[in-house]
PDB file of C-alpha atoms in Angstrom:
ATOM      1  CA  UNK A   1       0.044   3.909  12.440  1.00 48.00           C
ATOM      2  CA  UNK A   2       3.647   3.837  11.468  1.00 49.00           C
ATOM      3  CA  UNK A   3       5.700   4.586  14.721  1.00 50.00           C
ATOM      4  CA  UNK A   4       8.541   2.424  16.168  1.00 56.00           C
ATOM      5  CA  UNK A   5       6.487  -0.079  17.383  1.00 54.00           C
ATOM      6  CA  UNK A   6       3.802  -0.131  14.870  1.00 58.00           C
ATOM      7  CA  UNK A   7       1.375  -0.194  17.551  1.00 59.00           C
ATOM      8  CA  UNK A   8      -0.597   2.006  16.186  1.00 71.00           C
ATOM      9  CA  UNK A   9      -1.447  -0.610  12.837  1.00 82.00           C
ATOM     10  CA  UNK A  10      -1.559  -3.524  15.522  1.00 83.00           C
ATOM     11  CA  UNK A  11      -4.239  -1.392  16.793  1.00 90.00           C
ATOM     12  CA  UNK A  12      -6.408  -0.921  13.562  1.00 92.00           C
ATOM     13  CA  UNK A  13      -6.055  -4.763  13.076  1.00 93.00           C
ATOM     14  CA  UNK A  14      -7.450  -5.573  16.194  1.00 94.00           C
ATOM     15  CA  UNK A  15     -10.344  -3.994  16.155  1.00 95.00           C
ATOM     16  CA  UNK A  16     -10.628  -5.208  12.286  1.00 96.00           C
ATOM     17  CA  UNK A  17     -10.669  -8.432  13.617  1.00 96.00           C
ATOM     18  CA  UNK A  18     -12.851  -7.631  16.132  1.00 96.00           C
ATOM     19  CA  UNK A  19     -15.429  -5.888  13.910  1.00 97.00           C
ATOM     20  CA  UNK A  20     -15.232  -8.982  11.421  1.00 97.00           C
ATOM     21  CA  UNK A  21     -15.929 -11.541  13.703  1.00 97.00           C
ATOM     22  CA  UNK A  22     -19.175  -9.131  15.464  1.00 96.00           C
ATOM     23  CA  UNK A  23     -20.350  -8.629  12.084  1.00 97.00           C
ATOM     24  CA  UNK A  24     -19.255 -11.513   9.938  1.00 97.00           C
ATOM     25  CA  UNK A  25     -19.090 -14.473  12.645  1.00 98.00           C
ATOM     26  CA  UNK A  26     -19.692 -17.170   9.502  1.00 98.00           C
ATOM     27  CA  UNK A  27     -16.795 -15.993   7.612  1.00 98.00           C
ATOM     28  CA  UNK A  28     -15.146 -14.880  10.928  1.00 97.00           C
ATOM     29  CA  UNK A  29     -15.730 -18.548  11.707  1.00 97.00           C
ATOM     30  CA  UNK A  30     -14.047 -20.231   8.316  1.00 98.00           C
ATOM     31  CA  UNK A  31     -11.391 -17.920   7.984  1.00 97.00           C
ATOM     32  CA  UNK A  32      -9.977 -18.992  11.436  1.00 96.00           C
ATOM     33  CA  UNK A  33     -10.656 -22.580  10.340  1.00 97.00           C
ATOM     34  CA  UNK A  34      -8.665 -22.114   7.557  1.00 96.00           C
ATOM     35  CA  UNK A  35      -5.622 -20.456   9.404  1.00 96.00           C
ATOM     36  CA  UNK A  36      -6.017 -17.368   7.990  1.00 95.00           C
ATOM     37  CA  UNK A  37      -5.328 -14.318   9.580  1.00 94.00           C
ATOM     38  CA  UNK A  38      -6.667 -10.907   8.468  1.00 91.00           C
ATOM     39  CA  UNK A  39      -3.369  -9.582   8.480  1.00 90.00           C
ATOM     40  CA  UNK A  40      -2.996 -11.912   5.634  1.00 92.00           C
ATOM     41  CA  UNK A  41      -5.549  -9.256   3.279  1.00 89.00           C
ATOM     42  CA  UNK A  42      -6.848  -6.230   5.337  1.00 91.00           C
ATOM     43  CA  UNK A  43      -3.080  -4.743   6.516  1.00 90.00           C
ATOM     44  CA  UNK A  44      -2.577  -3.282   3.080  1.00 90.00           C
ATOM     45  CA  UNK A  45      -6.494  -2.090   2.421  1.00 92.00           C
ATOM     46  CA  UNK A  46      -6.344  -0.138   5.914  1.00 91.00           C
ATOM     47  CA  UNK A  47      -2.740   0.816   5.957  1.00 90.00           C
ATOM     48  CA  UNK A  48      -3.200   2.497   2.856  1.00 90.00           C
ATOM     49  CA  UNK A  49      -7.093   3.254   2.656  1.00 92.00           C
ATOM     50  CA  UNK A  50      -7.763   1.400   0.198  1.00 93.00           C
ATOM     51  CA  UNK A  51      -5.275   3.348  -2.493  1.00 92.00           C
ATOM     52  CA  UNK A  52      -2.999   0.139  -2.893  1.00 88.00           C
ATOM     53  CA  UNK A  53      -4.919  -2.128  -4.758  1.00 88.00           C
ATOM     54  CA  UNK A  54      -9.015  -1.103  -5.227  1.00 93.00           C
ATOM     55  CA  UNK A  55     -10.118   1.000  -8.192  1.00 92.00           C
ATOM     56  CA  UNK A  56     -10.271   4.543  -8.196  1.00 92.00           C
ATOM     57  CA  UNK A  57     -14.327   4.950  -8.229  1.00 91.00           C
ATOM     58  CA  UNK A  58     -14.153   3.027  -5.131  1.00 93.00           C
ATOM     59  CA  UNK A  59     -10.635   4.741  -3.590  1.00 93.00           C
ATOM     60  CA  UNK A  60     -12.596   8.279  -3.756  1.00 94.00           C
ATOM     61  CA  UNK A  61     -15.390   7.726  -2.281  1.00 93.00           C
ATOM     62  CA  UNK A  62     -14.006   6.351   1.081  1.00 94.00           C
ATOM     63  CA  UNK A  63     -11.377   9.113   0.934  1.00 95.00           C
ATOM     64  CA  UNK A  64     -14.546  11.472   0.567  1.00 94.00           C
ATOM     65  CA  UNK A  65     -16.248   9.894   3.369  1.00 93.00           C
ATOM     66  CA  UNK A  66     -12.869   9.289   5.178  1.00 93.00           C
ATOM     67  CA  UNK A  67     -12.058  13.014   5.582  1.00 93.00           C
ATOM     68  CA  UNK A  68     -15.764  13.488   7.087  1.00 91.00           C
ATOM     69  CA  UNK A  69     -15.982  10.629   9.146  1.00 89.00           C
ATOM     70  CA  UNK A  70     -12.530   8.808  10.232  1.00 90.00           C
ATOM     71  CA  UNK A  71     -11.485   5.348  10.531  1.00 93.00           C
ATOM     72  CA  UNK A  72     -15.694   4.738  11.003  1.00 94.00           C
ATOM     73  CA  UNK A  73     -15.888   4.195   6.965  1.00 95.00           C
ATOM     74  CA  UNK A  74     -12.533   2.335   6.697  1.00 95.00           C
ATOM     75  CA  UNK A  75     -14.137  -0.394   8.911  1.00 96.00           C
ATOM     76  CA  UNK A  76     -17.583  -0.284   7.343  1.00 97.00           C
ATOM     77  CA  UNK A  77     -15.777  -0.813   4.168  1.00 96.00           C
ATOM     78  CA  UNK A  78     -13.566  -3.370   4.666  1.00 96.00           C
ATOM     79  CA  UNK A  79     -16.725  -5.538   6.448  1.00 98.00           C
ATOM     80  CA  UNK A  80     -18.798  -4.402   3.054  1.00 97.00           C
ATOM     81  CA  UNK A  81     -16.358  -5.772   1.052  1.00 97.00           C
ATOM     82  CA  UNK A  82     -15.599  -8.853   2.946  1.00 97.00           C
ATOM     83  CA  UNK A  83     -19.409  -9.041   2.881  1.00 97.00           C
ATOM     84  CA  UNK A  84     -19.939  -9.259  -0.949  1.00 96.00           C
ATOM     85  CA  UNK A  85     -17.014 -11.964  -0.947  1.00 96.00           C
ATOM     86  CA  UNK A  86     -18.193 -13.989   1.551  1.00 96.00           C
ATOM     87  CA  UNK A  87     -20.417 -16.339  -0.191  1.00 95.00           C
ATOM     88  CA  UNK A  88     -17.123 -16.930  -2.248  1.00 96.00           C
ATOM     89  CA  UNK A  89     -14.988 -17.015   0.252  1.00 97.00           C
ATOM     90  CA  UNK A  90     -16.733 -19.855   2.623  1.00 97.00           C
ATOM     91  CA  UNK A  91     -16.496 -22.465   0.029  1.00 97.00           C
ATOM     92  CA  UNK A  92     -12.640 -21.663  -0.546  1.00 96.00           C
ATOM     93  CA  UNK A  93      -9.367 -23.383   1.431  1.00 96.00           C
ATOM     94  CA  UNK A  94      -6.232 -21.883   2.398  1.00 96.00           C
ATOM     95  CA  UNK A  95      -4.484 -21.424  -0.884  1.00 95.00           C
ATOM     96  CA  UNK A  96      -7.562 -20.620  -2.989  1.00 96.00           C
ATOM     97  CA  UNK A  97      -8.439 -17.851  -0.347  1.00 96.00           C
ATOM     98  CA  UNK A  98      -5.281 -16.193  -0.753  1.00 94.00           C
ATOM     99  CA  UNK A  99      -5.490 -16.437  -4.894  1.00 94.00           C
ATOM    100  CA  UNK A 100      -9.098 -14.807  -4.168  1.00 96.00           C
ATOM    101  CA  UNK A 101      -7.526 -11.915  -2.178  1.00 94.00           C
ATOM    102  CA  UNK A 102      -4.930 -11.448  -4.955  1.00 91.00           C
ATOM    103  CA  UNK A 103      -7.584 -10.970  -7.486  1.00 91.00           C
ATOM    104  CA  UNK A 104     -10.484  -9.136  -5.478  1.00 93.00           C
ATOM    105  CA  UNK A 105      -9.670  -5.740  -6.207  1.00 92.00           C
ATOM    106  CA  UNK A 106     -10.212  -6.144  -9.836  1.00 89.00           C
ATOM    107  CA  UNK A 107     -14.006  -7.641  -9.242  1.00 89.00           C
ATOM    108  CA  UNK A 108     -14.802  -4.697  -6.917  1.00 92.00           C
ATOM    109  CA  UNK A 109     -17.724  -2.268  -7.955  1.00 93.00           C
ATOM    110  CA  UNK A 110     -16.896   0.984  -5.654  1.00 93.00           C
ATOM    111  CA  UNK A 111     -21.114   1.777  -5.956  1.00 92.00           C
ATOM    112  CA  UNK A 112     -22.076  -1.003  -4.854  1.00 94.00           C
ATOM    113  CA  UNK A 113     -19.508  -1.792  -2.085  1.00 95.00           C
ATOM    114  CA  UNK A 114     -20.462   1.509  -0.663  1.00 95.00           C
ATOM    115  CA  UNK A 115     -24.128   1.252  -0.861  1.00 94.00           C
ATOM    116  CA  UNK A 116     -23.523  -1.865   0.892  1.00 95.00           C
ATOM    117  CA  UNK A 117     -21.313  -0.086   3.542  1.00 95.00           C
ATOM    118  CA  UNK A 118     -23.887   2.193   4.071  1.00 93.00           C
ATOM    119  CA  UNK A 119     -26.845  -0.989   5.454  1.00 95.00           C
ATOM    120  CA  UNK A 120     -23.563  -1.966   8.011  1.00 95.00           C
ATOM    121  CA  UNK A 121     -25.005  -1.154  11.244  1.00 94.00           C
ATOM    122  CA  UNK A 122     -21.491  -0.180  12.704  1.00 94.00           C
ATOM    123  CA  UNK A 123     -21.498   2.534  15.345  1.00 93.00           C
ATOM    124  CA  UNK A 124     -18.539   4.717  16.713  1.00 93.00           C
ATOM    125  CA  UNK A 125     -19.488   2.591  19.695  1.00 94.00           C
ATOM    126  CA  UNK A 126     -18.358  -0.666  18.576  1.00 94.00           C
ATOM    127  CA  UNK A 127     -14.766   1.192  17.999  1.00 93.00           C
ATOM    128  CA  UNK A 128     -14.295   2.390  20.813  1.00 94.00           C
ATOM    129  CA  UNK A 129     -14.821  -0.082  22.517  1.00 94.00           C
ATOM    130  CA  UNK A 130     -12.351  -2.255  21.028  1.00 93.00           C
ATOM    131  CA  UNK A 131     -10.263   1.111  20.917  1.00 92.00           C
ATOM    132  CA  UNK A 132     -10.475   0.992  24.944  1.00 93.00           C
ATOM    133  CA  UNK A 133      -9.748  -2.833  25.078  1.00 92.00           C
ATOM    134  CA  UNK A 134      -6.797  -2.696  22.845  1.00 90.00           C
ATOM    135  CA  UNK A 135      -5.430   0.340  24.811  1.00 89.00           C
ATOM    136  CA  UNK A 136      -6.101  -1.457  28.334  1.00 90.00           C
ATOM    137  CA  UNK A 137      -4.333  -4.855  27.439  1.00 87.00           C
ATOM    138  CA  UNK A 138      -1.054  -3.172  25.697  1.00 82.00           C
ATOM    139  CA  UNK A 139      -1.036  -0.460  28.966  1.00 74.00           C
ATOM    140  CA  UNK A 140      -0.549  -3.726  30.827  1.00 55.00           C
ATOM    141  CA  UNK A 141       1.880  -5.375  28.585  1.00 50.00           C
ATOM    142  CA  UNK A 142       3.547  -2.088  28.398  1.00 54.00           C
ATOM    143  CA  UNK A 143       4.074  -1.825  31.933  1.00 51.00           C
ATOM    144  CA  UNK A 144       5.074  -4.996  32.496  1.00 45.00           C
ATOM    145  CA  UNK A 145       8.302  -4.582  29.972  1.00 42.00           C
ATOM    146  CA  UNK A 146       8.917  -1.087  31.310  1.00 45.00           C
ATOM    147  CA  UNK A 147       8.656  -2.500  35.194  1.00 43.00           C
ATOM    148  CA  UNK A 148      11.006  -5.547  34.075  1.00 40.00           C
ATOM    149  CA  UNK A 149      13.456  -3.602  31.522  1.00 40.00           C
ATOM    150  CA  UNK A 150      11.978  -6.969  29.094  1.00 39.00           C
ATOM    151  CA  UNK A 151       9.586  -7.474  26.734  1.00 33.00           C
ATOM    152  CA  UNK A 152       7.167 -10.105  28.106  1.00 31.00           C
TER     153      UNK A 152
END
């Protein structure tokens, strides 16, 4: 995640993105509308698995799960959380979207945001697959700056 290039986080937001707009197209939908990027909320929940901002009962149980499963329950988190906000978060602009991001963590019941992980139909699957498109599109940009000494 944290090497030179970073590529490895550009990676993990990719395929949030990706999972988000499979899963959530409607909010998927808005927050595009509105100009916001996940990389505007979800770098800091993934980067740091969720120890940054969430509460503790809710930190522990995807580090639990985490050590078990991988980055699989990182993802199905984020989209259960982004889930239980939705209905909130489709009738919000720009600047009130942001405010709601700000505040989330402190409205977040760990229980029920992984109960609600848990009815996410995500497979390993649908991460690898981004996984494989991600890696196929920077091989080519990466071989295009090595074969031109540039960065495209």
């Amino acid at each position: 995640l944290f090497g030179e290039d970073m590529a490895g986080t550009h990676e993990v937001l990719y395929i949030a993105e990706k999972l988000i707009q499979q899963f959530l197209p409607k909010l998927s939908a808005h927050m595009e509308k509105e100009n916001i990027h996940i990389s505007m909320f979800v770098t800091q929940w993934l980067l740091t698995i969720y120890t940054s901002t969430f509460p503790f009962e809710l930190v522990s149980r995807v580090w639990d799960c985490f050590l078990v499963e991988g980055w699989k329950v990182v993802y199905r988190v984020m989209l259960a959380l982004l889930d239980f906000a939705s209905k909130d978060l489709l009738k919000l602009g720009f600047e009130q979207i942001l405010t709601y991001f700000r505040d989330f963590p402190t409205k977040v019941d760990g229980g029920v945001i992984m109960n609600g992980s848990l009815k996410i139909a995500l497979k390993r699957k649908h991460i690898q697959k981004h996984v494989n498109e991600w890696r196929r599109s920077n091989a080519v940009y990466e071989n295009r700056s090595k074969s031109t000494g540039k960065m495209p």
